[in-house]
CSV table of C-alpha atoms and ligand atoms in Angstrom, one decimal:
chain,number,residue,atom,x,y,z
X,1,MET,CA,36.3,-87.7,24.1
X,2,THR,CA,38.3,-84.6,23.2
X,3,THR,CA,36.7,-81.4,24.3
X,4,SER,CA,36.2,-78.9,21.4
X,5,THR,CA,37.8,-75.4,21.7
X,6,VAL,CA,34.4,-73.8,22.1
X,7,GLY,CA,33.4,-76.5,24.5
X,8,THR,CA,36.2,-75.5,26.9
X,9,LEU,CA,34.5,-72.1,27.1
X,10,LEU,CA,31.0,-73.4,28.1
X,11,PRO,CA,29.6,-75.5,30.9
X,12,ALA,CA,29.9,-79.2,30.5
X,13,ASP,CA,26.1,-79.6,29.9
X,14,VAL,CA,26.3,-77.6,26.7
X,15,ASN,CA,26.9,-79.8,23.6
X,16,CYS,CA,29.4,-78.3,21.1
X,17,ALA,CA,30.6,-79.3,17.6
X,18,GLU,CA,33.2,-77.4,15.7
X,19,ALA,CA,35.5,-77.7,12.7
X,20,PHE,CA,38.8,-75.9,12.0
X,21,GLY,CA,39.7,-75.6,8.3
X,22,PRO,CA,37.3,-75.8,5.4
X,23,PRO,CA,33.7,-75.9,6.4
X,24,PRO,CA,32.3,-79.4,6.7
X,25,THR,CA,30.0,-80.6,4.0
X,26,GLY,CA,26.8,-82.6,4.4
X,27,ALA,CA,23.1,-82.8,3.4
X,28,LEU,CA,20.6,-80.0,4.0
X,29,LEU,CA,17.0,-80.8,4.7
X,30,GLY,CA,14.3,-79.6,2.2
X,31,PRO,CA,13.3,-76.3,3.7
X,32,GLU,CA,17.0,-75.4,4.3
X,33,VAL,CA,17.7,-76.1,0.6
X,34,ALA,CA,14.8,-73.8,-0.3
X,35,HIS,CA,16.1,-71.1,2.0
X,36,ILE,CA,19.7,-71.0,0.9
X,37,GLN,CA,19.4,-71.6,-2.8
X,38,GLY,CA,20.5,-68.7,-4.9
X,39,ARG,CA,22.8,-67.4,-2.2
X,40,SER,CA,26.6,-67.1,-2.9
X,41,PRO,CA,28.6,-70.3,-2.8
X,42,ARG,CA,30.5,-69.1,0.2
X,43,ARG,CA,27.2,-68.4,2.1
X,44,GLN,CA,25.9,-71.8,1.1
X,45,ARG,CA,29.0,-73.5,2.4
X,46,GLN,CA,28.8,-71.6,5.7
X,47,PHE,CA,25.1,-72.3,6.1
X,48,THR,CA,25.5,-76.0,5.3
X,49,ALA,CA,28.5,-76.5,7.7
X,50,ALA,CA,26.6,-74.8,10.5
X,51,ARG,CA,23.6,-77.1,10.0
X,52,VAL,CA,25.8,-80.2,9.9
X,53,LEU,CA,27.5,-79.2,13.2
X,54,ALA,CA,24.2,-78.1,14.8
X,55,ARG,CA,22.6,-81.5,14.0
X,56,SER,CA,25.6,-83.2,15.6
X,57,ALA,CA,25.3,-81.1,18.8
X,58,LEU,CA,21.5,-81.6,18.9
X,59,ALA,CA,21.9,-85.4,18.4
X,60,GLU,CA,23.7,-85.6,21.7
X,61,LEU,CA,20.6,-84.1,23.3
X,62,ASP,CA,18.6,-86.9,21.5
X,63,VAL,CA,16.8,-84.3,19.4
X,64,PRO,CA,15.9,-85.7,16.0
X,65,ALA,CA,17.1,-83.9,12.8
X,66,ARG,CA,14.8,-81.1,11.7
X,67,PRO,CA,15.3,-78.0,9.6
X,68,LEU,CA,17.2,-75.2,11.3
X,69,LEU,CA,16.1,-72.0,9.6
X,70,PRO,CA,17.0,-68.4,10.4
X,71,GLY,CA,14.0,-66.8,12.1
X,72,ARG,CA,13.4,-63.4,13.5
X,73,GLY,CA,16.5,-61.1,13.3
X,74,GLY,CA,18.5,-64.0,11.8
X,75,ALA,CA,18.5,-66.0,15.0
X,76,PRO,CA,18.1,-69.7,14.3
X,77,GLY,CA,14.8,-71.4,15.2
X,78,TRP,CA,16.0,-74.1,17.6
X,79,PRO,CA,13.8,-77.2,18.2
X,80,ASP,CA,11.4,-76.9,21.1
X,81,GLY,CA,13.1,-77.2,24.4
X,82,THR,CA,16.5,-76.4,23.1
X,83,THR,CA,18.6,-73.3,22.4
X,84,GLY,CA,22.0,-72.7,20.9
X,85,SER,CA,24.3,-70.5,18.9
X,86,ILE,CA,26.2,-70.7,15.6
X,87,THR,CA,29.4,-69.0,14.4
X,88,HIS,CA,31.4,-69.2,11.2
X,89,CYS,CA,34.5,-67.4,10.0
X,90,ASP,CA,37.2,-68.3,7.5
X,91,GLY,CA,38.9,-71.4,8.9
X,92,TYR,CA,36.3,-72.2,11.7
X,93,THR,CA,32.7,-73.2,12.1
X,94,ALA,CA,31.0,-74.0,15.4
X,95,CYS,CA,27.7,-74.7,17.1
X,96,ALA,CA,26.7,-75.0,20.7
X,97,ALA,CA,23.3,-76.4,21.8
X,98,THR,CA,21.7,-77.2,25.1
X,99,ARG,CA,18.3,-77.6,26.8
X,100,THR,CA,16.3,-74.5,27.7
X,101,SER,CA,15.7,-76.1,31.1
X,102,ARG,CA,19.4,-75.6,31.8
X,103,TYR,CA,20.2,-72.3,30.1
X,104,ALA,CA,18.1,-69.5,28.8
X,105,ALA,CA,20.3,-68.9,25.8
X,106,LEU,CA,23.9,-69.3,24.5
X,107,GLY,CA,26.1,-67.0,22.5
X,108,ILE,CA,29.3,-68.0,20.6
X,109,ASP,CA,31.4,-66.0,18.2
X,110,ALA,CA,34.6,-66.6,16.3
X,111,GLU,CA,36.9,-64.1,14.5
X,112,PRO,CA,40.3,-64.2,12.9
X,113,GLN,CA,43.1,-63.5,15.4
X,114,GLN,CA,43.9,-60.2,13.7
X,115,PRO,CA,43.3,-56.6,14.7
X,116,LEU,CA,40.1,-54.9,13.5
X,117,PRO,CA,40.5,-52.8,10.3
X,118,HIS,CA,42.1,-49.5,11.2
X,119,GLY,CA,39.7,-46.9,12.4
X,120,THR,CA,36.7,-49.2,13.0
X,121,LEU,CA,37.0,-49.8,16.8
X,122,HIS,CA,35.1,-46.6,17.6
X,123,LEU,CA,32.0,-48.0,15.9
X,124,THR,CA,31.5,-50.6,18.6
X,125,ALA,CA,33.6,-49.5,21.6
X,126,SER,CA,33.0,-46.8,24.1
X,127,ALA,CA,35.8,-44.4,25.3
X,128,ALA,CA,36.0,-46.4,28.6
X,129,GLU,CA,36.5,-49.6,26.6
X,130,HIS,CA,39.2,-47.9,24.5
X,131,ARG,CA,41.0,-47.0,27.7
X,132,ARG,CA,40.7,-50.5,29.2
X,133,LEU,CA,42.0,-52.0,26.0
X,134,ALA,CA,45.0,-49.7,26.0
X,135,ARG,CA,46.0,-51.0,29.5
X,136,LEU,CA,46.1,-54.7,28.4
X,137,PRO,CA,49.5,-56.1,27.6
X,138,GLN,CA,50.4,-56.0,23.9
X,139,GLY,CA,51.2,-59.4,22.4
X,140,THR,CA,49.5,-62.0,20.3
X,141,VAL,CA,46.0,-61.3,21.3
X,142,PRO,CA,44.3,-58.5,19.2
X,143,TRP,CA,42.2,-57.1,22.1
X,144,ASP,CA,40.1,-54.9,19.8
X,145,ARG,CA,39.0,-57.9,17.8
X,146,LEU,CA,38.4,-59.9,21.0
X,147,LEU,CA,36.3,-57.1,22.4
X,148,PHE,CA,34.2,-57.1,19.2
X,149,SER,CA,33.8,-60.9,19.3
X,150,ALA,CA,32.7,-60.9,23.0
X,151,LYS,CA,30.1,-58.3,22.1
X,152,GLU,CA,28.8,-60.3,19.1
X,153,ALA,CA,28.6,-63.4,21.4
X,154,THR,CA,26.6,-61.4,24.0
X,155,TYR,CA,24.3,-60.0,21.3
X,156,LYS,CA,23.6,-63.5,20.0
X,157,ALA,CA,22.9,-64.8,23.5
X,158,PHE,CA,20.5,-62.0,24.4
X,159,TYR,CA,18.7,-61.7,21.1
X,160,PRO,CA,16.4,-64.7,21.6
X,161,LEU,CA,15.4,-63.2,25.0
X,162,THR,CA,14.9,-59.6,23.9
X,163,HIS,CA,14.0,-59.9,20.2
X,164,THR,CA,15.6,-56.5,19.9
X,165,TRP,CA,18.4,-55.3,17.6
X,166,THR,CA,21.0,-53.8,19.9
X,167,ALA,CA,23.9,-51.8,18.7
X,168,LEU,CA,27.2,-53.4,19.8
X,169,ALA,CA,28.3,-50.0,21.2
X,170,SER,CA,25.5,-50.3,23.8
X,171,ILE,CA,26.8,-53.7,25.0
X,172,THR,CA,29.6,-53.2,27.4
X,173,VAL,CA,32.4,-55.7,27.8
X,174,ALA,CA,35.5,-55.9,30.0
X,175,LEU,CA,38.1,-58.4,29.0
X,176,HIS,CA,40.1,-60.2,31.6
X,177,LEU,CA,43.6,-61.8,31.2
X,178,ASP,CA,42.4,-65.0,32.8
X,179,GLY,CA,40.3,-66.0,29.7
X,180,THR,CA,37.1,-64.5,31.0
X,181,PHE,CA,35.1,-61.4,30.2
X,182,THR,CA,32.3,-59.5,31.8
X,183,ALA,CA,29.4,-58.4,29.6
X,184,ARG,CA,26.4,-56.1,30.3
X,185,HIS,CA,23.5,-55.9,27.9
X,186,PRO,CA,21.5,-52.7,28.0
X,187,LEU,CA,18.2,-54.6,28.5
X,188,ASN,CA,19.6,-56.8,31.2
X,189,PRO,CA,22.2,-54.8,33.2
X,190,GLN,CA,23.2,-57.7,35.4
X,191,PRO,CA,26.8,-58.6,34.6
X,192,ARG,CA,27.3,-61.9,32.8
X,193,GLN,CA,30.5,-63.8,32.7
X,194,GLY,CA,31.8,-65.2,29.4
X,195,ARG,CA,35.0,-66.9,28.4
X,196,TRP,CA,37.5,-66.5,25.5
X,197,THR,CA,40.4,-68.3,24.0
X,198,THR,CA,42.5,-68.4,20.8
X,199,ARG,CA,43.5,-71.4,18.8
X,200,HIS,CA,44.9,-72.0,15.3
X,201,GLY,CA,44.7,-68.2,14.5
X,202,ILE,CA,41.0,-68.0,15.6
X,203,LEU,CA,39.5,-66.0,18.5
X,204,VAL,CA,36.5,-67.7,20.1
X,205,THR,CA,34.2,-66.2,22.7
X,206,ALA,CA,31.2,-67.8,24.4
X,207,LEU,CA,28.7,-67.3,27.2
X,208,ALA,CA,25.8,-69.3,28.6
X,209,LEU,CA,22.9,-67.3,30.2
X,210,PRO,CA,21.2,-68.9,33.2
X,211,PRO,CA,17.5,-69.4,33.3
X,212,THR,CA,17.0,-66.2,35.4
X,213,SER,CA,18.2,-64.2,32.4
X,214,ARG,CA,14.7,-64.6,30.9
X,215,GLN,CA,13.5,-61.8,33.1
X,216,THR,CA,14.5,-59.1,30.6
K,6,COA,C1,24.0,-61.3,13.8
K,6,COA,C2,25.5,-61.1,14.0
K,6,COA,C3,25.8,-61.2,15.5
K,6,COA,C4,26.3,-62.2,13.3
K,6,COA,O1,27.6,-62.2,13.6
K,6,COA,P1,28.8,-62.4,12.5
K,6,COA,O2,30.1,-62.3,13.2
K,6,COA,O3,28.5,-61.5,11.4
K,6,COA,O4,28.6,-63.9,12.0
K,6,COA,P2,28.8,-65.3,12.7
K,6,COA,O5,29.2,-66.2,11.6
K,6,COA,O6,29.7,-65.3,13.9
K,6,COA,O7,27.3,-65.6,13.1
K,6,COA,C5,26.4,-65.9,12.2
K,6,COA,C6,25.3,-66.7,12.9
K,6,COA,O8,24.7,-66.0,13.9
K,6,COA,C7,23.4,-66.4,14.1
K,6,COA,N1,22.6,-65.2,14.2
K,6,COA,C8,22.3,-64.3,13.3
K,6,COA,N2,21.5,-63.4,13.8
K,6,COA,C9,21.3,-63.7,15.1
K,6,COA,C10,20.5,-63.0,16.1
K,6,COA,N3,19.8,-62.0,15.9
K,6,COA,N4,20.6,-63.6,17.3
K,6,COA,C11,21.3,-64.7,17.6
K,6,COA,N5,22.0,-65.4,16.6
K,6,COA,C12,22.0,-64.8,15.4
K,6,COA,C13,23.0,-67.3,13.0
K,6,COA,O9,23.0,-68.6,13.4
K,6,COA,C14,24.1,-67.0,12.0
K,6,COA,O10,24.5,-68.2,11.2
K,6,COA,P3,23.4,-68.8,10.1
K,6,COA,O11,22.8,-67.6,9.4
K,6,COA,O12,24.2,-69.7,9.3
K,6,COA,O13,22.4,-69.5,11.0
K,6,COA,C15,26.0,-59.7,13.5
K,6,COA,O14,25.9,-59.6,12.1
K,6,COA,C16,25.2,-58.5,14.1
K,6,COA,O15,24.1,-58.2,13.6
K,6,COA,N6,25.7,-57.9,15.2
K,6,COA,C17,25.0,-57.0,16.0
K,6,COA,C18,24.5,-55.7,15.4
K,6,COA,C19,25.6,-54.7,15.3
K,6,COA,O16,25.7,-53.8,16.1
K,6,COA,N7,26.4,-54.8,14.2
K,6,COA,C20,27.3,-53.7,14.0
K,6,COA,C21,28.6,-54.3,13.6
K,6,COA,S1,29.7,-52.9,13.2
């Protein structure tokens, strides 16, 4: 079986499903239809694609299909005993899912492989992060966007544990050239290791939090 791009960033006991290109289509379950009706066609396509992929990842855990609705803070309500993460951007949709006995939470994020809009980095990055980005070799990786993505993945991973909105500026991330990053969440200062990669013009970041992360 070919490992998905996001799957290369996460431990082998995390199930992943992804699609490059147009978002995959499929059937929604009743409560999902009720939730998403009336939203923009683009949002409906994203929402549907994410549910199709999530059910695929959960099926590998032998979890029967059930509605996957956004809950508190927008975080999906995963079936009992499971946790996961969803991301969608133009040209890419992905889901990762695992058992809560193995990982406390997962965070994945995808972004176009392009620099952030001019003048927006300061909204989410500290002066120290600015300095670290400036020291990275300039090339095909837009480090500012990658930093943003790693912070979003970290936010998504910690939200189910903290149930707290956290400004991305308060999450600190150090990017490493070997495809890893180190993230610190303000409510759980222990450093957490994530991974990043690029493929087909998309940046993907991911981290899996160990069960001890529940002590936030
Ligand atoms: C929630 C957030 C992380 C989503 O990220 P995004 O890049 O906009 O969108 P993505 O497609 O990658 O992710 C969307 C998915 O994240 C998941 N998600 C949304 N809120 C979440 C939360 N609080 N916790 C965990 N996952 C969440 C959902 O599964 C959603 O997809 P769905 O609605 O189809 O289920 C982002 O909007 C956010 O709020 N960031 C943190 C707050 C902040 O500081 N923002 C300032 C930015 S300048």
